Short mmCIF file of C-alpha atoms and ligand atoms in Angstrom, two decimals:
data_model
loop_
_atom_site.label_atom_id
_atom_site.label_comp_id
_atom_site.label_asym_id
_atom_site.label_seq_id
_atom_site.Cartn_x
_atom_site.Cartn_y
_atom_site.Cartn_z
CA MET A 1 93.99 68.24 -67.40
CA GLY A 2 94.07 66.27 -64.14
CA SER A 3 94.37 67.35 -60.51
CA TRP A 4 97.28 67.11 -58.13
CA LEU A 5 96.75 64.56 -55.38
CA GLU A 6 98.71 66.00 -52.46
CA GLY A 7 99.48 63.88 -49.41
CA LYS A 8 100.06 66.62 -46.90
CA THR A 9 96.45 67.23 -45.73
CA LEU A 10 95.94 63.55 -44.93
CA ALA A 11 99.44 63.23 -43.41
CA ASP A 12 98.67 66.15 -41.07
CA LYS A 13 95.36 64.58 -40.10
CA ILE A 14 96.97 61.22 -39.29
CA LYS A 15 99.73 62.91 -37.28
CA GLU A 16 97.23 65.04 -35.36
CA LYS A 17 95.38 61.90 -34.27
CA VAL A 18 98.64 60.22 -33.22
CA LYS A 19 99.61 63.34 -31.26
CA GLU A 20 96.31 63.32 -29.35
CA GLU A 21 96.63 59.65 -28.46
CA VAL A 22 100.25 60.06 -27.39
CA ALA A 23 99.25 62.97 -25.14
CA GLY A 24 96.53 60.76 -23.66
CA PHE A 25 98.99 57.98 -22.82
CA GLN A 26 101.44 60.49 -21.40
CA LYS A 27 98.71 61.76 -19.08
CA LYS A 28 97.24 58.37 -18.16
CA MET A 29 100.37 56.22 -17.96
CA GLU A 30 103.31 58.63 -18.06
CA GLN A 31 104.65 56.61 -20.97
CA VAL A 32 105.06 57.61 -24.60
CA PRO A 33 106.10 55.59 -27.68
CA GLY A 34 109.84 55.46 -28.39
CA LEU A 35 111.41 55.08 -31.82
CA VAL A 36 115.04 54.21 -32.58
CA ALA A 37 116.31 54.59 -36.13
CA ILE A 38 119.56 53.02 -37.28
CA LEU A 39 121.64 54.53 -40.04
CA VAL A 40 124.74 52.78 -41.35
CA GLY A 41 127.11 55.00 -43.34
CA GLU A 42 126.56 58.50 -44.61
CA ASN A 43 123.89 58.21 -47.34
CA ARG A 44 122.75 61.80 -47.88
CA ALA A 45 119.13 61.01 -48.68
CA SER A 46 118.86 58.62 -45.71
CA LYS A 47 120.10 61.37 -43.39
CA VAL A 48 117.45 63.78 -44.69
CA TYR A 49 114.69 61.17 -44.24
CA LEU A 50 115.83 60.25 -40.73
CA ARG A 51 116.01 63.86 -39.60
CA SER A 52 112.42 64.27 -40.73
CA LYS A 53 111.36 61.07 -38.94
CA LYS A 54 113.04 62.25 -35.71
CA LYS A 55 111.61 65.76 -35.91
CA ASN A 56 108.13 64.42 -36.54
CA SER A 57 108.26 61.91 -33.66
CA GLU A 58 109.29 64.67 -31.29
CA LYS A 59 106.57 67.02 -32.52
CA LEU A 60 104.01 64.32 -31.77
CA GLY A 61 105.34 63.86 -28.24
CA MET A 62 107.20 60.58 -28.81
CA ARG A 63 110.80 59.79 -27.92
CA SER A 64 113.21 59.35 -30.79
CA GLU A 65 116.84 58.52 -31.27
CA ILE A 66 119.06 58.05 -34.34
CA LEU A 67 122.02 55.67 -34.06
CA ASN A 68 124.57 56.33 -36.78
CA PHE A 69 127.18 53.60 -37.31
CA PRO A 70 130.13 53.72 -39.70
CA GLU A 71 130.00 52.39 -43.27
CA ASP A 72 132.18 49.36 -42.39
CA THR A 73 130.00 48.17 -39.47
CA GLU A 74 129.77 44.37 -39.33
CA ALA A 75 126.52 42.43 -39.40
CA SER A 76 127.24 40.76 -36.04
CA PHE A 77 127.70 44.16 -34.34
CA LEU A 78 124.52 45.54 -35.86
CA LYS A 79 122.53 42.47 -34.89
CA SER A 80 123.76 42.65 -31.30
CA LYS A 81 122.73 46.34 -31.14
CA ILE A 82 119.29 45.43 -32.48
CA LYS A 83 119.07 42.66 -29.89
CA ASP A 84 119.79 45.19 -27.12
CA LEU A 85 117.13 47.54 -28.48
CA GLY A 86 114.73 44.62 -28.67
CA GLN A 87 115.18 44.09 -24.93
CA ARG A 88 114.78 47.74 -23.97
CA GLU A 89 111.29 48.20 -22.54
CA GLU A 90 110.98 51.88 -23.56
CA VAL A 91 111.84 51.17 -27.21
CA ASP A 92 108.66 50.43 -29.16
CA GLY A 93 109.89 50.88 -32.70
CA ILE A 94 113.18 49.93 -34.37
CA LEU A 95 113.89 50.84 -37.95
CA VAL A 96 116.95 50.27 -40.08
CA GLN A 97 117.14 52.89 -42.79
CA LEU A 98 117.63 51.37 -46.24
CA PRO A 99 119.65 51.05 -48.36
CA LEU A 100 122.36 49.51 -46.20
CA PRO A 101 125.96 49.48 -47.48
CA SER A 102 126.43 46.66 -50.01
CA SER A 103 128.68 44.76 -47.56
CA LEU A 104 125.61 44.04 -45.41
CA ASN A 105 122.75 41.67 -46.21
CA SER A 106 119.66 43.77 -45.48
CA ASN A 107 117.36 40.72 -45.23
CA GLU A 108 119.58 39.28 -42.48
CA ILE A 109 119.54 42.57 -40.55
CA ILE A 110 115.81 43.20 -40.93
CA THR A 111 115.01 39.65 -39.83
CA SER A 112 116.88 40.29 -36.56
CA ILE A 113 114.39 43.03 -35.55
CA PRO A 114 111.74 41.67 -33.16
CA PRO A 115 108.53 41.63 -35.30
CA GLU A 116 106.54 43.50 -32.63
CA LYS A 117 109.01 46.42 -32.89
CA ASP A 118 109.38 46.32 -36.68
CA VAL A 119 107.62 49.62 -37.44
CA ASP A 120 108.66 49.44 -41.11
CA GLY A 121 106.69 46.19 -41.47
CA PHE A 122 109.55 44.52 -43.38
CA HIS A 123 110.10 41.50 -41.10
CA PRO A 124 109.01 38.19 -42.72
CA SER A 125 106.46 37.71 -39.96
CA ASN A 126 104.81 41.09 -40.66
CA LEU A 127 104.98 40.57 -44.43
CA GLY A 128 103.43 37.13 -43.87
CA ASN A 129 100.55 38.68 -41.92
CA LEU A 130 100.06 41.10 -44.79
CA LEU A 131 99.89 38.26 -47.35
CA MET A 132 97.39 36.48 -45.11
CA ASN A 133 95.36 39.71 -44.91
CA GLN A 134 95.47 39.74 -41.15
CA ASP A 135 96.44 42.36 -38.56
CA GLY A 136 100.06 43.39 -38.16
CA LEU A 137 102.51 46.22 -38.72
CA LYS A 138 102.39 47.17 -42.39
CA PRO A 139 105.00 48.94 -44.55
CA CYS A 140 104.56 52.71 -44.34
CA THR A 141 104.71 53.92 -47.96
CA PRO A 142 102.24 51.35 -49.35
CA SER A 143 99.88 52.00 -46.38
CA GLY A 144 100.12 55.73 -47.07
CA ILE A 145 99.20 55.23 -50.73
CA LEU A 146 96.20 53.10 -49.79
CA GLU A 147 95.02 55.61 -47.20
CA LEU A 148 95.37 58.45 -49.71
CA LEU A 149 93.23 56.66 -52.31
CA LYS A 150 90.60 55.89 -49.67
CA PHE A 151 90.70 59.45 -48.31
CA ARG A 152 89.98 60.79 -51.79
CA ASN A 153 87.27 58.16 -52.44
CA ILE A 154 89.20 56.58 -55.30
CA PRO A 155 87.94 52.99 -55.63
CA ILE A 156 90.38 50.06 -55.91
CA GLU A 157 87.98 47.12 -56.13
CA GLY A 158 87.82 45.73 -59.65
CA LYS A 159 90.36 48.25 -60.94
CA ARG A 160 93.50 47.41 -62.88
CA VAL A 161 96.43 48.37 -60.71
CA VAL A 162 99.87 48.39 -62.32
CA ILE A 163 102.90 48.80 -60.06
CA VAL A 164 106.24 49.60 -61.66
CA GLY A 165 108.96 48.44 -59.25
CA ARG A 166 109.22 45.28 -57.14
CA SER A 167 111.05 46.52 -54.05
CA LEU A 168 110.48 45.26 -50.54
CA ILE A 169 109.78 48.83 -49.44
CA VAL A 170 107.02 49.61 -51.94
CA GLY A 171 106.24 47.33 -54.90
CA LYS A 172 105.82 43.90 -53.31
CA PRO A 173 103.89 44.90 -50.16
CA LEU A 174 101.74 47.33 -52.15
CA ALA A 175 100.81 44.52 -54.56
CA ALA A 176 99.61 42.46 -51.58
CA MET A 177 97.63 45.39 -50.16
CA MET A 178 96.01 46.21 -53.49
CA THR A 179 95.12 42.53 -53.95
CA ASN A 180 93.58 42.50 -50.46
CA GLU A 181 91.48 45.49 -51.62
CA ASN A 182 90.24 43.44 -54.61
CA GLY A 183 92.28 45.30 -57.21
CA THR A 184 93.58 43.37 -60.26
CA VAL A 185 97.30 43.77 -59.79
CA THR A 186 100.27 43.59 -62.14
CA ILE A 187 103.87 44.16 -61.03
CA CYS A 188 106.33 45.37 -63.66
CA HIS A 189 110.10 45.63 -63.37
CA SER A 190 113.28 46.13 -65.38
CA LYS A 191 112.77 42.87 -67.33
CA THR A 192 109.16 43.57 -68.29
CA LYS A 193 108.64 43.55 -72.05
CA ASP A 194 106.62 46.35 -73.70
CA LEU A 195 106.35 48.32 -70.47
CA PRO A 196 104.23 51.21 -71.89
CA LEU A 197 101.75 48.64 -73.25
CA VAL A 198 101.30 47.14 -69.77
CA THR A 199 101.21 50.45 -67.87
CA SER A 200 98.70 51.99 -70.26
CA GLU A 201 96.18 49.32 -69.14
CA ALA A 202 96.25 50.76 -65.62
CA ASP A 203 93.34 52.52 -63.95
CA ILE A 204 95.74 53.08 -61.06
CA LEU A 205 99.42 53.35 -61.98
CA ILE A 206 102.08 53.35 -59.28
CA ALA A 207 105.63 54.38 -60.19
CA ALA A 208 108.29 53.20 -57.74
CA ILE A 209 111.38 52.65 -59.84
CA GLY A 210 113.81 55.39 -58.85
CA ARG A 211 114.34 56.89 -62.32
CA GLY A 212 113.54 60.57 -62.64
CA ALA A 213 110.66 61.49 -65.00
CA PHE A 214 110.77 58.00 -66.55
CA ILE A 215 106.98 57.59 -66.84
CA THR A 216 106.02 59.84 -69.73
CA PRO A 217 102.45 60.38 -71.06
CA GLU A 218 102.79 57.43 -73.48
CA PHE A 219 102.83 55.08 -70.45
CA VAL A 220 99.52 56.39 -69.13
CA LYS A 221 95.88 55.67 -69.98
CA PRO A 222 93.79 58.87 -70.25
CA GLY A 223 92.01 59.43 -66.95
CA ALA A 224 94.25 57.12 -64.90
CA VAL A 225 95.16 57.77 -61.28
CA VAL A 226 98.95 58.03 -61.13
CA VAL A 227 100.88 57.72 -57.87
CA ASP A 228 104.51 58.81 -58.00
CA VAL A 229 106.69 57.24 -55.31
CA GLY A 230 109.99 58.40 -56.84
CA MET A 231 112.44 60.56 -54.89
CA ASN A 232 115.19 61.46 -57.32
CA TYR A 233 117.81 64.16 -56.91
CA LEU A 234 118.19 66.40 -59.95
CA ALA A 235 121.15 68.78 -59.97
CA ASP A 236 121.08 69.76 -63.64
CA LYS A 237 119.36 73.12 -64.07
CA SER A 238 118.79 72.80 -67.81
CA LYS A 239 117.20 69.34 -67.36
CA MET A 240 115.01 70.85 -64.64
CA GLU A 241 113.89 73.62 -67.03
CA GLU A 242 113.23 71.06 -69.76
CA LEU A 243 110.89 69.21 -67.38
CA PHE A 244 109.24 72.03 -65.45
CA GLY A 245 109.81 75.18 -67.53
CA LYS A 246 110.53 78.29 -65.50
CA ASP A 247 110.17 77.16 -61.89
CA GLU A 248 111.65 79.58 -59.36
CA LYS A 249 111.27 77.25 -56.39
CA ARG A 250 113.15 74.41 -58.07
CA GLU A 251 115.75 76.83 -59.38
CA LYS A 252 116.32 78.06 -55.84
CA ASN A 253 116.53 74.45 -54.58
CA ILE A 254 119.31 73.71 -57.07
CA GLU A 255 121.19 76.90 -56.22
CA GLU A 256 120.90 76.53 -52.44
CA LYS A 257 120.84 72.76 -51.83
CA GLY A 258 122.47 71.58 -55.03
CA TYR A 259 119.42 69.59 -56.15
CA THR A 260 115.68 69.57 -56.64
CA LEU A 261 113.59 66.54 -55.77
CA ILE A 262 111.77 64.97 -58.73
CA GLY A 263 109.52 61.94 -59.07
CA ASP A 264 109.55 58.94 -61.42
CA VAL A 265 106.68 60.50 -63.38
CA HIS A 266 107.18 63.15 -66.03
CA PRO A 267 105.28 66.35 -65.09
CA GLN A 268 103.45 66.33 -68.46
CA VAL A 269 101.49 63.30 -67.22
CA ILE A 270 99.20 65.71 -65.30
CA GLU A 271 97.69 66.61 -68.68
CA LYS A 272 96.60 63.02 -69.34
CA ALA A 273 95.87 61.59 -65.88
CA GLU A 274 92.85 62.24 -63.68
CA TYR A 275 95.08 62.52 -60.63
CA LEU A 276 98.84 62.67 -60.12
CA THR A 277 100.66 62.84 -56.78
CA PRO A 278 103.30 65.60 -56.82
CA VAL A 279 106.94 65.25 -55.77
CA PRO A 280 107.62 66.68 -53.24
CA ARG A 281 104.47 66.86 -51.01
CA GLY A 282 102.81 63.76 -52.44
CA VAL A 283 103.51 60.32 -50.98
CA GLY A 284 106.57 61.40 -48.92
CA PRO A 285 104.68 63.09 -46.06
CA LEU A 286 102.40 60.03 -45.80
CA THR A 287 105.34 57.65 -45.32
CA VAL A 288 106.43 59.63 -42.27
CA ALA A 289 102.87 59.93 -40.92
CA LEU A 290 102.32 56.17 -41.23
CA LEU A 291 105.63 55.50 -39.47
CA MET A 292 104.39 57.63 -36.58
CA ARG A 293 101.14 55.70 -36.52
CA ASN A 294 102.97 52.36 -36.66
CA THR A 295 105.17 53.40 -33.73
CA LEU A 296 102.07 54.25 -31.71
CA GLU A 297 100.49 50.96 -32.79
CA ALA A 298 103.59 49.00 -31.70
CA PHE A 299 103.44 50.82 -28.34
CA LYS A 300 99.78 49.84 -27.91
CA ARG A 301 100.20 46.24 -29.08
CA ARG A 302 103.11 45.67 -26.71
CA ARG A 303 100.95 46.86 -23.81
CA ASN A 304 97.63 45.33 -24.95
CA LEU A 305 96.04 48.77 -25.27
CA PHE A 306 93.70 48.11 -28.15
CA SER A 307 90.68 50.09 -26.95
CA THR A 308 91.69 53.50 -28.36
N1 GUN B 1 114.39 53.83 -47.48
C1 GUN B 1 113.48 54.41 -48.30
N2 GUN B 1 112.25 54.31 -47.76
C2 GUN B 1 112.37 53.66 -46.59
C3 GUN B 1 111.44 53.26 -45.58
O1 GUN B 1 110.21 53.47 -45.65
N3 GUN B 1 111.97 52.62 -44.51
C4 GUN B 1 113.31 52.35 -44.43
N4 GUN B 1 113.74 51.70 -43.35
N5 GUN B 1 114.19 52.70 -45.33
C5 GUN B 1 113.72 53.36 -46.41
#
């Protein structure tokens, strides 16, 4: 039986440090980092994430704003808004919540964000810095995973790291980070043959596919460290009971909110793995904490304040 690898303790620690630094800048310079998040359309999950990002920024003493544009917003309009934000001195971080509506090309929109304000670390220039293993703003979820492994003294060097999912948000940047840490990295995706054969080689297995409870014990090597990046909405109470047994909290979630949040990893994996990150309270809180830290970092970089 393995242990749960929660992200909340580390997330709180990172946020506390950001809060102290922000208070210091407020006192010294009467300036605090500012974050603007852009949401296009009405994606329910995106709204929940952005509310949390805004609430957290404010708790840490930063300024924060959400701009919500309609589903049929055109690329040219969005790019001109981003250009305006790029020129606003008090805006340090700009993020475009993904996914965008299918009518928009997300690469085109992301590339229009000035790299020094790209707190998601998705701009080609920031991803290039990551590949070159040099300083820059790095994607939040992969950074959070790396920090969590380091925080818990889980070594990466020489380990077999298997990442399931090749997204721009998690899989691809995480592969670069794990390679920079001297892990031996494999990326799997929907076309991978014999997936359980590949994943069961992993000392560190990362699931970022977006399919609820997909990674069952047969995918996992005994004693592996399993990181679950999935955020799936489950509304079906009997499916929930099949996965978790009698779980009052999840039952209440379904009754009150209409869903319970589940990961990509089947809960039975805890019996085979050494560590498994839970969903919720695993990687999620770290993504937000790292976004806060990136916003502070963008603020400092833009003002050449590297000493703290
Ligand atoms: N959608 C899911 N995760 C993320 C993230 O970290 N950043 C952005 N911009 N969109 C997301």
